[in-house]
Coordinates of C-alpha atoms and ligand atoms in Angstrom, one line a residue:
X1 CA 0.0 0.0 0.0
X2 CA 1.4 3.4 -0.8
X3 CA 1.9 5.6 2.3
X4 CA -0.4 9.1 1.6
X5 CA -0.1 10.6 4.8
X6 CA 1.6 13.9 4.7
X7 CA 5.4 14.0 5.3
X8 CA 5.8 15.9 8.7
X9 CA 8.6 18.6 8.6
X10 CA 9.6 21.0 11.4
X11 CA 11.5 24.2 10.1
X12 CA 14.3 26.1 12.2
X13 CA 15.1 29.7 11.8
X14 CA 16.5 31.6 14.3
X15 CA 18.7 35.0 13.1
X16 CA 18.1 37.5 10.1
X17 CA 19.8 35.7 7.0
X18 CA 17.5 32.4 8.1
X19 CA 14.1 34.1 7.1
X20 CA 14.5 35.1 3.3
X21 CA 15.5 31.2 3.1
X22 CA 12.3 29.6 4.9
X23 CA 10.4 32.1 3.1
X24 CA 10.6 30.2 -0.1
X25 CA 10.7 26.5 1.2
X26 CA 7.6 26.7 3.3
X27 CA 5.8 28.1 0.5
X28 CA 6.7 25.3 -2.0
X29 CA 5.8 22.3 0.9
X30 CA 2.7 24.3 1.1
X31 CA 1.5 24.7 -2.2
X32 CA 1.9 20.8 -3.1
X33 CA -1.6 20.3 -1.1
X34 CA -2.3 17.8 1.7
X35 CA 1.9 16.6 1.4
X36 CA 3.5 17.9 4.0
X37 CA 2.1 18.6 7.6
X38 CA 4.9 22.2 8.6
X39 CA 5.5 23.6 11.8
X40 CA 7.9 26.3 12.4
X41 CA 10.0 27.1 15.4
X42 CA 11.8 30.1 16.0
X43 CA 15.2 30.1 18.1
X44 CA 15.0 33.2 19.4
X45 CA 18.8 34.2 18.8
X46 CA 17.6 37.5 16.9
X47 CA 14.7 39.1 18.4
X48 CA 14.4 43.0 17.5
X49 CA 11.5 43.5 15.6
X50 CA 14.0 45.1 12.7
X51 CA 15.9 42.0 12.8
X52 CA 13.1 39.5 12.9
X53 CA 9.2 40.1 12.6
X54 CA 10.4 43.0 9.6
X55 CA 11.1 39.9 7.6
X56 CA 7.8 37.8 8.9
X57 CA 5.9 40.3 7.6
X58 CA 7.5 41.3 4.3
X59 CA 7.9 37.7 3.2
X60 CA 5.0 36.4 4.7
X61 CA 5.8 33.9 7.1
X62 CA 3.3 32.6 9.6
X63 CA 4.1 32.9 12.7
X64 CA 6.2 30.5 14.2
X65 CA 4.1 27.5 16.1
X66 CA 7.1 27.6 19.2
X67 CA 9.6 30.8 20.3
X68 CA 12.5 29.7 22.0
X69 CA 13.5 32.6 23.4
X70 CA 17.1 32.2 23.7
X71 CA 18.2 36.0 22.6
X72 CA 21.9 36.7 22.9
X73 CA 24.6 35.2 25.0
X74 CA 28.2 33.8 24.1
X75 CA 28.3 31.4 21.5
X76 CA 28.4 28.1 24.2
X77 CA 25.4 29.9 26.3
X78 CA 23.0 30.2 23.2
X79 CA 24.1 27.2 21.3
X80 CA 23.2 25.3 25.1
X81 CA 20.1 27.3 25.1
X82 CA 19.2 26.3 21.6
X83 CA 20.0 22.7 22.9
X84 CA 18.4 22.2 26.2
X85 CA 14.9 24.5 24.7
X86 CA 15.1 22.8 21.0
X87 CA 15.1 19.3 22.6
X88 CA 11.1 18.5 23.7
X89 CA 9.7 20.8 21.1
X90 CA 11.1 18.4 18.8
X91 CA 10.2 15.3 20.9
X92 CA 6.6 16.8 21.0
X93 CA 5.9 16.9 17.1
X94 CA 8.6 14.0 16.0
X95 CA 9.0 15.2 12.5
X96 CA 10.3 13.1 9.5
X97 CA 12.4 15.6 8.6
X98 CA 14.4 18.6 10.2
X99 CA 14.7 21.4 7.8
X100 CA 17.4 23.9 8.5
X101 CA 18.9 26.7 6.3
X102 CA 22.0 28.7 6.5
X103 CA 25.0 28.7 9.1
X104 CA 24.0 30.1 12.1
X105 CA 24.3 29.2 15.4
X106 CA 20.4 28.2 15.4
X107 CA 21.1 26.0 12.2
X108 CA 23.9 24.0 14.3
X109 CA 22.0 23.8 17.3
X110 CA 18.9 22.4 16.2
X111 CA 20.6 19.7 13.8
X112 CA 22.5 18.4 16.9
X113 CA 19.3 18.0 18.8
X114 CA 17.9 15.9 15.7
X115 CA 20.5 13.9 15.2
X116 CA 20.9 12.3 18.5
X117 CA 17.2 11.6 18.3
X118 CA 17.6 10.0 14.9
X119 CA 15.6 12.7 13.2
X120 CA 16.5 13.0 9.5
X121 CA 18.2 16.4 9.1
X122 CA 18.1 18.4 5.8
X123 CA 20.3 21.1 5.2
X124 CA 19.1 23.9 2.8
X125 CA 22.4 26.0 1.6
X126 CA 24.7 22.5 2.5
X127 CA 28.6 22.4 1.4
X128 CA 29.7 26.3 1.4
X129 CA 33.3 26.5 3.0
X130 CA 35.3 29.7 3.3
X131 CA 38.1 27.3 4.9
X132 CA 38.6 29.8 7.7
X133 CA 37.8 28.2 11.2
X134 CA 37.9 31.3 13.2
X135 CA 35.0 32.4 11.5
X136 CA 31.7 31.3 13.8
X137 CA 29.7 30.5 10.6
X138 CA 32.2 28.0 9.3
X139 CA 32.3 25.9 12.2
X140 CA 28.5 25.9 11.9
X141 CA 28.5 24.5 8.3
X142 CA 31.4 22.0 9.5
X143 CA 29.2 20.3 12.1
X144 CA 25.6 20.8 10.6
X145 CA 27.0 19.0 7.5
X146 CA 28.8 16.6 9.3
X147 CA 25.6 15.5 10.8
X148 CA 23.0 16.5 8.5
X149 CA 21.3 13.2 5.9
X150 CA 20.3 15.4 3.3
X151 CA 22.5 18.3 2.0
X152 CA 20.5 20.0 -0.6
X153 CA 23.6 22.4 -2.3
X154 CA 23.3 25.6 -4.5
X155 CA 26.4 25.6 -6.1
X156 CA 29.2 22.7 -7.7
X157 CA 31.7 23.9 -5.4
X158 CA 29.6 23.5 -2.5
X159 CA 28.9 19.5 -4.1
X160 CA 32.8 19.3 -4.6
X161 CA 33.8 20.7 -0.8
X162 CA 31.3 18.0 0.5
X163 CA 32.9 15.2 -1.7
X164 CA 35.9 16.0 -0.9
X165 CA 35.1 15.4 2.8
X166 CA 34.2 11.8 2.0
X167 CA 29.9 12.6 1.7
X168 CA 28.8 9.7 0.1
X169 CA 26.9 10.9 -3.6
X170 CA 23.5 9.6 -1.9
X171 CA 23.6 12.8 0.6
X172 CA 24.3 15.4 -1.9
X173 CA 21.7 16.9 -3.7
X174 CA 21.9 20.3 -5.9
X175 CA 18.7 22.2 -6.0
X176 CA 20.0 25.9 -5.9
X177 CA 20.0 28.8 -4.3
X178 CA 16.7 29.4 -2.4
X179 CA 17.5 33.2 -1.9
X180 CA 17.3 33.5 -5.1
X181 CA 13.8 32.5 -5.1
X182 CA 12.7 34.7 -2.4
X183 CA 14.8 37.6 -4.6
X184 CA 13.0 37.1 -7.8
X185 CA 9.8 37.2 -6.1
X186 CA 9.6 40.2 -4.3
X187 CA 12.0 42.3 -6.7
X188 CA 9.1 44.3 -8.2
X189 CA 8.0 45.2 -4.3
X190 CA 11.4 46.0 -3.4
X191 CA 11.7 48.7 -6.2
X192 CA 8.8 49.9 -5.8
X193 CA 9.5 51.0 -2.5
X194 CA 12.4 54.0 -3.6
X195 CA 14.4 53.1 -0.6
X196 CA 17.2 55.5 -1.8
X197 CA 14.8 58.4 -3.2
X198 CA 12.8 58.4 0.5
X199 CA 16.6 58.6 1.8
X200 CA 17.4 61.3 -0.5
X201 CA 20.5 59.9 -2.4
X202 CA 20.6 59.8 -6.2
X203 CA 20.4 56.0 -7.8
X204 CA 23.5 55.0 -9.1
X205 CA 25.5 57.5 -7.7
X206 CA 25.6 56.0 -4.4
X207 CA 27.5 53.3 -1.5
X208 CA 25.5 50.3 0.2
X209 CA 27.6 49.2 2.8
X210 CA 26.7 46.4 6.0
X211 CA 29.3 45.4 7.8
X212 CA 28.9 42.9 10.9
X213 CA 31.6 40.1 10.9
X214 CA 32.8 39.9 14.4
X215 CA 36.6 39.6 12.4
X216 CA 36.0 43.7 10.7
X217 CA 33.9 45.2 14.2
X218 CA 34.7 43.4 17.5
X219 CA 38.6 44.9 17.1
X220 CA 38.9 48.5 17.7
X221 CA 41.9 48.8 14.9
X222 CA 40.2 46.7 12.5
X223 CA 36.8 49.3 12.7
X224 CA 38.6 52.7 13.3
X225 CA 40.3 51.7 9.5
X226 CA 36.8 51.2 8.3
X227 CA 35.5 54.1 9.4
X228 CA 38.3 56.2 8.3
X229 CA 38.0 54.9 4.5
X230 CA 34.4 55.6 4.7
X231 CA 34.5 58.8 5.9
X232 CA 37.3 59.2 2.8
X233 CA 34.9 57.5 0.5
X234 CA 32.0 59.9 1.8
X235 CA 34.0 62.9 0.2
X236 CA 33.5 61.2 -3.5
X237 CA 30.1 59.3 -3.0
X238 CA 27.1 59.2 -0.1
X239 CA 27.4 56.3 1.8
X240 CA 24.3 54.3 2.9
X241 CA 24.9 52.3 6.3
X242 CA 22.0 50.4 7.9
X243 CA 23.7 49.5 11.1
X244 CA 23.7 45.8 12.7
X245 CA 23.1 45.5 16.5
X246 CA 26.5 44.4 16.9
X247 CA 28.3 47.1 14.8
X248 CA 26.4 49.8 16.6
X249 CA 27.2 48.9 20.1
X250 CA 30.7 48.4 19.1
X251 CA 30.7 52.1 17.2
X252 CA 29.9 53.6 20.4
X253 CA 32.3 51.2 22.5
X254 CA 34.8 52.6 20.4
X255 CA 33.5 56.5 20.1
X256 CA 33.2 56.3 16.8
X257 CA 30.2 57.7 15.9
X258 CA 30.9 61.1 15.8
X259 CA 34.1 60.5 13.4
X260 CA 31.9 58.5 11.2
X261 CA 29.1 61.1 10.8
X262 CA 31.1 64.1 11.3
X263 CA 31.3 65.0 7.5
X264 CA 27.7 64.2 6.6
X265 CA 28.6 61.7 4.2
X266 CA 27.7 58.7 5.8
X267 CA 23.9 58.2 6.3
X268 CA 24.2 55.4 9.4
X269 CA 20.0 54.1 9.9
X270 CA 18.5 51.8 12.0
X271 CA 18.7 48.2 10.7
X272 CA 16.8 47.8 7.1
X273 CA 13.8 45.1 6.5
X274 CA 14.3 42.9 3.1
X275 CA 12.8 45.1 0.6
X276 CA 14.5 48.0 1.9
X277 CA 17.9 46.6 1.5
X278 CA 17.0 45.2 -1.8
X279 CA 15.9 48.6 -2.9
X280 CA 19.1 50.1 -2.0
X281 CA 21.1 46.9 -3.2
X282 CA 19.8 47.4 -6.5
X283 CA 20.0 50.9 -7.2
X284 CA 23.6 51.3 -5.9
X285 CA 26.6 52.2 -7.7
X286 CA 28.7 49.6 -5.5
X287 CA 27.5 47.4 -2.6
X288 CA 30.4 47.2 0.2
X289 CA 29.6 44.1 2.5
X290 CA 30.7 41.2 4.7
X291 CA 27.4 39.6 4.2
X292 CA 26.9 36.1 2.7
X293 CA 23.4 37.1 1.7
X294 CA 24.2 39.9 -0.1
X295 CA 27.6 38.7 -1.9
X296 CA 24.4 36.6 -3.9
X297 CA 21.7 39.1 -4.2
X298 CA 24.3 41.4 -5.9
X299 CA 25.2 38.5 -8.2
X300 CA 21.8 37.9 -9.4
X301 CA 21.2 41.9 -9.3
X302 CA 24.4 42.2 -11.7
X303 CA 25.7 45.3 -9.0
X304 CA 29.3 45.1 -8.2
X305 CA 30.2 44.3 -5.0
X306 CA 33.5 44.2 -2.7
X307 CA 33.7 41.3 0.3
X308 CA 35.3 43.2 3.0
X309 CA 37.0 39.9 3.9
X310 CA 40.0 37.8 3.6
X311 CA 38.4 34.8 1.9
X312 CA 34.4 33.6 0.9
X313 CA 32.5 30.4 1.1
X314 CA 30.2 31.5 -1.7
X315 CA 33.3 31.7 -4.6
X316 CA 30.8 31.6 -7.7
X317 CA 30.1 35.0 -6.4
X318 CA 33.3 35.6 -7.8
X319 CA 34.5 33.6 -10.2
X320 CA 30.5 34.0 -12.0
X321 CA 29.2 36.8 -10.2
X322 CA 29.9 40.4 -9.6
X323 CA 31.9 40.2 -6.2
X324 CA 35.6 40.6 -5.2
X325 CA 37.1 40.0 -2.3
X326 CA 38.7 43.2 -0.7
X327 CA 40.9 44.7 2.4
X328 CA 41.0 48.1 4.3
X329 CA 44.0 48.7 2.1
X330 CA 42.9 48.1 -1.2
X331 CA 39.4 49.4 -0.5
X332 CA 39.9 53.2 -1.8
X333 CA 41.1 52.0 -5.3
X334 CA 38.7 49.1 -5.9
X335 CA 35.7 50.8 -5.3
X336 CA 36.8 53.7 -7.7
X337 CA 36.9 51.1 -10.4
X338 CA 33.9 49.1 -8.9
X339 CA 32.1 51.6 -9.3
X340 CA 32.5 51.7 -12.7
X341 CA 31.4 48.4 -13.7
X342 CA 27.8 47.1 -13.9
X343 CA 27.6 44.6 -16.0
X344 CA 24.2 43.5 -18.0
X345 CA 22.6 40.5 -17.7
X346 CA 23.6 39.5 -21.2
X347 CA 27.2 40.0 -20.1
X348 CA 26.9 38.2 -17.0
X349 CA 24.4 35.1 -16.7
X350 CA 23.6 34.2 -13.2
X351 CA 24.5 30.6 -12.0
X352 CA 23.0 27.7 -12.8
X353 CA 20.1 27.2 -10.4
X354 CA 19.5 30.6 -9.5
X355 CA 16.7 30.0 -11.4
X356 CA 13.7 31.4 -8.7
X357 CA 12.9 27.6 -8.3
X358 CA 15.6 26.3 -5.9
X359 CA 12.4 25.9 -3.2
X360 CA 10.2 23.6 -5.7
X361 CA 13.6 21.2 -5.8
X362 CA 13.9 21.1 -1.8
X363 CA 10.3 19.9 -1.8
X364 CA 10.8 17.2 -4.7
X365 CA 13.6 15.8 -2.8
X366 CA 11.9 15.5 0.5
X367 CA 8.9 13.9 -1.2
X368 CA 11.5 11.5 -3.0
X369 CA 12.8 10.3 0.4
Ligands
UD1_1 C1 24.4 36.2 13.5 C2 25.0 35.0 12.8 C3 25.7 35.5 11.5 C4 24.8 36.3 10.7 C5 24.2 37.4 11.5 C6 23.2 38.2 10.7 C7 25.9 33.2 14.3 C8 27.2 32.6 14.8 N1 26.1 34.4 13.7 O1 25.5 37.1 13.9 O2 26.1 34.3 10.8 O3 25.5 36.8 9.6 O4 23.5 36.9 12.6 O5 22.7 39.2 11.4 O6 24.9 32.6 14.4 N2 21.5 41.8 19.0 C9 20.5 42.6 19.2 N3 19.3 42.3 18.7 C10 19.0 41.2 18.0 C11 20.1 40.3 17.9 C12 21.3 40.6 18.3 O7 20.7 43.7 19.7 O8 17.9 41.0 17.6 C13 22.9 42.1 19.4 C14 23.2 41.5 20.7 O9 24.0 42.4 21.5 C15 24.1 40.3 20.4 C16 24.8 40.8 19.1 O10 23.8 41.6 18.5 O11 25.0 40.0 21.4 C17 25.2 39.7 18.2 O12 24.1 38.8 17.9 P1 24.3 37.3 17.6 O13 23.0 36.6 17.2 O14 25.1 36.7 18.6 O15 25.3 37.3 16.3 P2 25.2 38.2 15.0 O16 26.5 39.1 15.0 O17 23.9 38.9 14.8

């Protein structure tokens, strides 16, 4: 007798880069009627409305069936907290599968819980590697794949990184890149929405910059040589700085606010929802980032960005997208001549499987299993 009953899955998001990748996925289980049976559980590790319910309500995600709570903490306090508060919501529903995206500490947490309950685990964005250990996000990926029976990959070097670690072939399964998805989607909203008109910079003519990596803000040398080359940068071109929780409270740790906005240059806002940060991704002259999210979304935008960072675990952003990799030093010279170079879509394809239906493939293959 075939088995019709729907295949139960319980979703896992818990900071800012998780939502625009649920988004998508929950939308695609849902849609194939009467399949799957979702629940959703928040972690709790970001919890400002501008970091969380911003991107609930842009995207249109319910609202998750558990909150965790854990907020903020060392990385070995939330990961336990994410542990010990993870563990009976999961033994309450007993899902099929475990469905977690990205790298974050939440994405970690919860696939350790599963796996020592012998709950399949699928990992949506499986097999990125920047190779660099002291970077939080990497050891995330390490373990979550480590542990994870289904990695569902957007890119061939992500496939080859996981082969290379001895994944058998039956793990590995390329469906794309489900931001993608959630960016072809909403694009039209996002323009719509004249982030950088209602900010009063000129399209084109202007800098997006996030910063947040623990590696470019946690070290006061490291963020007083940023915000010198911005203010430097601010001379030539506005700069348009929505600022992360983490960034700010170092800025002020470090007084330097008032060197930053001194000149007037540099427009530092509160943290942007999704659309916003589209808006001004689109529409700039150069995007200047640490952000995995948005080394992509500039890809598949075609806008040039520079990866304030030593290395990347998303390289086809490079070697078939619009990104670099930069440093403090080199900054002033290769935005002058990033700035210069927007490429068409004719001139640069995106990658294979950035196709808007990276979501539809997750769902196939959890139907398959
Ligand atoms: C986390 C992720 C990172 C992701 C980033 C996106 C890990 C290891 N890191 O880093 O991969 O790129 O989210 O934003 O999982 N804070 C608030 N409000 C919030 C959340 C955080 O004020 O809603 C502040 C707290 O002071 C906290 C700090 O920001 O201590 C850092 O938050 P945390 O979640 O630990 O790491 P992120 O730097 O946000």
């Amino acid at each position: 007798m075939v088995d019709t009953s729907p295949v139960k899955v319980l979703h896992v998001v818990g900071a800012r880069p998780n939502f625009m990748k649920v988004a998508p996925v929950m939308r695609a289980m849902a849609s194939r009627e009467g399949r799957f049976d979702q629940r959703l559980v928040h972690t709790g590790q970001h919890y400002d409305e501008a970091m969380s319910q911003v991107f609930f309500d842009e995207l249109g995600i319910a609202a998750p069936d558990d909150n965790l709570e854990v907020g903020s903490g060392s990385h070995a306090a939330q990961t336990a907290e994410i542990l010990l508060r993870f563990e009976p919501v999961l033994l309450a529903f007993r899902p099929d599968w475990l469905v977690v995206v990205g790298d974050v500490n939440s994405t970690m947490a919860a696939t350790l819980v599963a796996s020592k309950l012998g709950v399949r685990t699928a990992h949506v964005e499986a097999g990125l590697r920047s190779f660099d250990r002291g970077m939080p996000e990497e050891i995330n990926r390490l373990v979550t794949d480590a542990l994870a029976d289904l990695l569902l990959t957007p890119s061939p070097d992500a496939d080859a990184n996981l082969r290379r670690e001895g994944v058998p072939e039956s793990r590995i399964r390329r469906v794309g890149n489900v931001m993608i998805d959630t960016l072809s989607r909403n694009l039209e909203r996002a323009r719509a929405r004249q982030t950088p008109q209602r900010l009063g910079v000129e399209p084109r003519r202007y800098v997006y910059v996030t910063l947040h990596r623990p590696s470019n803000v946690d070290e006061r040398g490291s963020l007083a040589a940023i915000v010198d080359c911005l203010v430097e940068l601010s001379r030539r071109a506005p700069v348009v700085f929505p600022v992360h929780p983490r960034t700010r409270q170092r800025l002020a740790d470090f007084s330097l606010v008032e060197t930053l906005t001194a000149g007037g240059g540099v427009r530092l806002i509160e943290p942007v929802g999704y659309l916003d940060s589209i808006s001004l991704a689109e529409a700039a002259a150069c995007v200047l980032t640490d952000s995995g999210g948005l080394q992509e979304e500039t890809t598949f935008l075609r806008v040039p960005c520079l990866t304030l960072r030593p290395n990347t675990e998303r390289p086809i952003t490079i070697t078939e997208g619009s990104n670099r990799l930069t440093t403090v030093d080199r900054l002033r010279g290769d935005l002058a001549e990033s700035m210069s170079r927007r490429l068409s879509a004719e001139e640069l394809p995106c990658p294979a499987l950035w196709d808007g239906k990276a979501s539809e493939r997750v769902a196939d293959a959890l139907l398959e299993r």
